[in-house]
Tab-separated table of C-alpha atoms in Angstrom:
chain	number	residue	atom	x	y	z
A	1	MET	CA	-20.317	-6.022	-16.738
A	2	LEU	CA	-17.094	-4.935	-14.633
A	3	THR	CA	-15.070	-3.975	-18.018
A	4	ASP	CA	-17.217	-1.993	-18.632
A	5	LEU	CA	-16.748	0.270	-15.931
A	6	PHE	CA	-13.677	0.075	-15.556
A	7	SER	CA	-11.537	-0.310	-18.432
A	8	PRO	CA	-8.196	-1.488	-18.968
A	9	THR	CA	-7.178	2.483	-19.561
A	10	VAL	CA	-8.512	3.371	-15.925
A	11	GLN	CA	-7.064	0.164	-14.548
A	12	HIS	CA	-3.604	0.897	-15.446
A	13	SER	CA	-3.751	4.366	-14.572
A	14	LEU	CA	-4.647	3.125	-10.709
A	15	ASP	CA	-2.255	1.050	-11.197
A	16	ILE	CA	0.349	3.805	-12.059
A	17	ALA	CA	-0.476	6.174	-9.526
A	18	GLY	CA	-0.500	3.587	-6.625
A	19	ILE	CA	3.135	2.553	-8.200
A	20	PHE	CA	4.393	6.254	-7.848
A	21	VAL	CA	3.153	7.149	-4.125
A	22	PHE	CA	4.324	3.829	-2.606
A	23	ALA	CA	7.788	4.332	-4.840
A	24	ILE	CA	7.857	7.863	-2.837
A	25	SER	CA	6.747	6.551	0.281
A	26	GLY	CA	9.722	3.520	-0.233
A	27	ALA	CA	12.370	6.267	-1.347
A	28	LEU	CA	11.917	8.393	1.484
A	29	LEU	CA	12.016	5.606	3.783
A	30	ALA	CA	15.644	4.766	2.224
A	31	VAL	CA	16.586	8.521	2.678
A	32	ARG	CA	15.709	8.211	6.409
A	33	LYS	CA	17.941	5.196	6.681
A	34	ASN	CA	20.817	7.218	5.278
A	35	PHE	CA	20.672	4.588	1.738
A	36	ASP	CA	22.422	5.854	-1.283
A	37	VAL	CA	20.748	6.612	-4.855
A	38	PHE	CA	21.144	3.095	-5.513
A	39	GLY	CA	19.277	1.705	-2.440
A	40	MET	CA	16.697	4.297	-2.691
A	41	ALA	CA	15.954	3.197	-6.527
A	42	VAL	CA	15.677	-0.300	-4.601
A	43	LEU	CA	13.506	0.143	-1.884
A	44	ALA	CA	11.353	2.126	-4.550
A	45	GLU	CA	10.757	-0.511	-6.817
A	46	VAL	CA	10.186	-2.777	-4.195
A	47	THR	CA	7.919	-0.888	-2.197
A	48	ALA	CA	6.109	0.021	-5.528
A	49	LEU	CA	5.714	-3.394	-7.505
A	50	GLY	CA	5.929	-5.886	-4.420
A	51	GLY	CA	2.432	-6.414	-3.989
A	52	GLY	CA	0.865	-6.084	-7.873
A	53	LEU	CA	3.538	-9.049	-8.223
A	54	PHE	CA	2.215	-10.593	-5.766
A	55	ARG	CA	-1.473	-10.492	-6.922
A	56	ASP	CA	-0.313	-11.051	-10.407
A	57	LEU	CA	1.222	-14.579	-9.634
A	58	ILE	CA	-1.959	-15.392	-7.629
A	59	ILE	CA	-4.170	-14.613	-10.084
A	60	GLY	CA	-2.020	-16.354	-13.214
A	61	ALA	CA	-1.516	-12.963	-14.731
A	62	VAL	CA	1.947	-13.912	-16.040
A	63	PRO	CA	4.052	-12.534	-17.034
A	64	PRO	CA	3.863	-10.128	-14.442
A	65	ALA	CA	2.703	-6.659	-15.442
A	66	ALA	CA	5.791	-5.290	-13.683
A	67	PHE	CA	7.988	-7.276	-16.332
A	68	THR	CA	6.068	-6.205	-19.573
A	69	ASP	CA	4.986	-2.553	-19.015
A	70	LEU	CA	8.323	-0.426	-18.816
A	71	GLY	CA	6.118	2.651	-17.296
A	72	TYR	CA	5.369	0.044	-14.683
A	73	PHE	CA	9.587	0.398	-13.981
A	74	VAL	CA	10.108	3.225	-14.702
A	75	THR	CA	7.512	5.056	-12.054
A	76	PRO	CA	9.570	4.074	-8.864
A	77	LEU	CA	12.819	5.548	-10.911
A	78	VAL	CA	11.227	8.807	-11.516
A	79	ALA	CA	10.047	9.026	-7.753
A	80	THR	CA	13.390	8.502	-6.752
A	81	ALA	CA	14.914	11.103	-8.768
A	82	ILE	CA	12.235	13.475	-7.311
A	83	VAL	CA	12.841	12.394	-3.774
A	84	PHE	CA	16.529	12.358	-4.031
A	85	PHE	CA	16.767	16.025	-5.278
A	86	LEU	CA	13.741	17.385	-3.648
A	87	HIS	CA	13.346	15.418	-0.245
A	88	PRO	CA	11.876	17.075	2.777
A	89	GLU	CA	13.638	18.433	5.854
A	90	VAL	CA	15.038	15.792	8.185
A	91	GLU	CA	12.383	16.280	10.601
A	92	ARG	CA	9.548	15.709	8.155
A	93	ILE	CA	10.513	12.688	6.851
A	94	THR	CA	8.527	10.478	8.817
A	95	LYS	CA	5.516	11.979	8.315
A	96	ALA	CA	6.190	12.227	4.303
A	97	VAL	CA	6.492	8.389	4.228
A	98	GLY	CA	3.576	7.661	6.659
A	99	VAL	CA	1.358	10.110	4.137
A	100	PHE	CA	2.685	8.807	0.796
A	101	ASP	CA	2.425	5.235	2.368
A	102	ALA	CA	-1.321	5.843	3.076
A	103	ALA	CA	-1.889	6.993	-0.285
A	104	GLY	CA	-0.529	3.953	-2.061
A	105	LEU	CA	-2.810	1.793	0.481
A	106	GLY	CA	-5.828	2.895	-0.470
A	107	LEU	CA	-5.183	2.986	-4.247
A	108	PHE	CA	-3.446	-0.400	-4.342
A	109	CYS	CA	-6.545	-1.868	-2.394
A	110	VAL	CA	-8.926	-0.685	-4.929
A	111	ALA	CA	-6.797	-1.664	-7.800
A	112	GLY	CA	-5.849	-4.834	-6.407
A	113	THR	CA	-9.523	-5.810	-5.782
A	114	VAL	CA	-10.573	-5.148	-9.551
A	115	LYS	CA	-8.020	-6.772	-10.912
A	116	ALA	CA	-8.220	-9.756	-9.113
A	117	TYR	CA	-11.975	-10.177	-9.501
A	118	GLY	CA	-11.793	-9.312	-13.180
A	119	HIS	CA	-9.159	-12.119	-13.474
A	120	GLY	CA	-12.392	-14.894	-11.960
A	121	LEU	CA	-11.451	-14.356	-7.858
A	122	GLY	CA	-15.097	-14.166	-6.113
A	123	LEU	CA	-15.465	-11.395	-3.952
A	124	THR	CA	-14.103	-12.252	-1.104
A	125	PHE	CA	-11.239	-13.754	-2.204
A	126	ALA	CA	-10.692	-10.313	-4.522
A	127	ALA	CA	-10.750	-8.351	-1.723
A	128	THR	CA	-8.445	-10.795	0.231
A	129	LEU	CA	-5.839	-10.212	-2.637
A	130	GLY	CA	-6.805	-6.853	-3.059
A	131	LEU	CA	-5.479	-6.344	0.466
A	132	ALA	CA	-2.304	-8.435	0.062
A	133	THR	CA	-1.471	-6.193	-2.753
A	134	ALA	CA	-2.151	-2.782	-0.561
A	135	VAL	CA	0.435	-4.283	1.796
A	136	GLY	CA	2.769	-6.371	0.333
A	137	GLY	CA	5.454	-3.617	-1.174
A	138	GLY	CA	5.066	-1.946	2.477
A	139	VAL	CA	6.217	-5.457	4.047
A	140	LEU	CA	9.008	-5.909	1.930
A	141	ARG	CA	10.089	-2.202	1.936
A	142	ASP	CA	9.981	-2.809	5.677
A	143	ILE	CA	12.268	-6.041	5.863
A	144	LEU	CA	14.694	-4.574	3.688
A	145	ALA	CA	15.155	-1.276	5.882
A	146	HIS	CA	15.798	-3.479	9.037
A	147	GLU	CA	12.678	-2.992	10.260
A	148	VAL	CA	9.966	-4.960	11.483
A	149	PRO	CA	6.866	-4.454	9.113
A	150	SER	CA	4.237	-1.972	10.430
A	151	LEU	CA	1.582	-4.977	9.596
A	152	LEU	CA	2.663	-7.360	12.337
A	153	ARG	CA	3.437	-4.356	15.181
A	154	TRP	CA	0.932	-4.082	17.974
A	155	ASP	CA	2.554	-0.646	19.096
A	156	ARG	CA	1.723	1.107	15.378
A	157	ASP	CA	-1.390	2.401	14.389
A	158	LEU	CA	-4.125	0.439	12.134
A	159	TYR	CA	-2.288	-0.290	8.711
A	160	ALA	CA	-4.152	-3.134	7.188
A	161	VAL	CA	-7.552	-2.188	8.400
A	162	PRO	CA	-7.709	0.624	6.338
A	163	ALA	CA	-6.634	-1.280	3.268
A	164	MET	CA	-9.367	-4.104	4.236
A	165	VAL	CA	-12.380	-1.084	4.442
A	166	GLY	CA	-10.985	-0.012	1.069
A	167	ALA	CA	-11.023	-3.298	-0.370
A	168	THR	CA	-14.304	-4.335	1.068
A	169	MET	CA	-16.116	-0.940	-0.344
A	170	ALA	CA	-14.493	-2.556	-3.479
A	171	ALA	CA	-15.735	-5.866	-4.144
A	172	LEU	CA	-18.959	-4.642	-2.589
A	173	LEU	CA	-19.528	-1.684	-5.498
A	174	ILE	CA	-18.578	-4.958	-7.469
A	175	ARG	CA	-21.744	-6.916	-6.291
A	176	TYR	CA	-24.113	-3.893	-6.768
A	177	ASP	CA	-22.804	-3.050	-10.173
A	178	SER	CA	-22.042	0.404	-8.699
A	179	LEU	CA	-18.011	0.409	-9.725
A	180	ASN	CA	-16.979	3.884	-11.440
A	181	ILE	CA	-13.956	6.222	-11.614
A	182	THR	CA	-15.771	8.050	-8.990
A	183	THR	CA	-17.109	5.305	-6.508
A	184	SER	CA	-13.579	3.391	-6.346
A	185	MET	CA	-12.061	6.607	-5.603
A	186	LEU	CA	-14.303	7.267	-2.819
A	187	SER	CA	-13.036	3.317	-1.775
A	188	ALA	CA	-9.681	4.568	-1.856
A	189	ALA	CA	-10.145	7.781	-0.042
A	190	THR	CA	-11.949	5.971	2.665
A	191	ALA	CA	-9.063	3.669	3.016
A	192	PHE	CA	-6.335	6.554	3.097
A	193	VAL	CA	-8.567	8.796	5.602
A	194	LEU	CA	-8.920	6.090	7.675
A	195	ARG	CA	-5.065	5.406	7.938
A	196	LEU	CA	-4.585	8.806	8.583
A	197	LEU	CA	-6.874	9.169	11.095
A	198	ALA	CA	-4.987	6.149	12.656
A	199	MET	CA	-1.789	7.859	12.231
A	200	ARG	CA	-3.024	11.161	13.701
A	201	TYR	CA	-5.316	9.183	16.795
A	202	ASN	CA	-2.800	6.226	17.278
A	203	TRP	CA	-5.681	3.942	16.593
A	204	ARG	CA	-4.522	0.349	16.941
A	205	ALA	CA	-5.645	-3.373	17.154
A	206	PRO	CA	-6.733	-4.850	19.831
A	207	ARG	CA	-4.391	-7.641	21.267
A	208	ALA	CA	-5.370	-10.677	23.375
A	209	TRP	CA	-7.382	-10.351	26.714
A	210	HIS	CA	-6.562	-10.914	29.822
A	211	ARG	CA	-2.434	-10.590	29.360
A	212	ARG	CA	-0.403	-11.169	32.471
A	213	SER	CA	2.370	-8.650	31.945
A	214	ALA	CA	3.068	-5.957	29.569
A	215	ALA	CA	6.522	-6.197	30.778
A	216	SER	CA	7.640	-8.846	28.287
A	217	GLU	CA	6.580	-7.493	25.039
A	218	GLU	CA	10.151	-8.403	23.397
A	219	ALA	CA	10.357	-11.703	24.840
């Protein structure tokens, strides 16, 4: 059974780890946008908890974990304090945001898939909700920071695809009764590495074939 392989303690640890790294990415983006400490905290909370809130509402896990576990709320504040005092040099912030965001993407796509399956969703829909868990907070973060979400931009490196791969790996591991802490971390690491490679080599998803012109992108 899934619950035997992936205990509530492990699930909670994955959630906290994902919340922390996503909160770091949100707070770092706030620094780059020159937000004050309150803005940093808001962006950290939204980035860290947005995808999980969406997941819990969809699967009927109410009230959501973010409102029942103090650790879920406090962790982004801890991340904010760390970034406030120890954020990297301005010229390195963009790179740091990408790395932490990739880490959160990997952790949340797996944790979201596992939790959705544990609440009765089929494997396909569990993986889909795992993807939504991973990208939801980042989408909200970008919107609040007045940026077009990376998920929707053709000129940004692959973002959703690595999360799809990680979530699909987790679903397949569940299907073949092979999910454990080691294989779940392998799934998360795969998504993380794919995202980093996409950033390094500018991998992008294809656009529509036979486009008339590239000159009207902003039309």
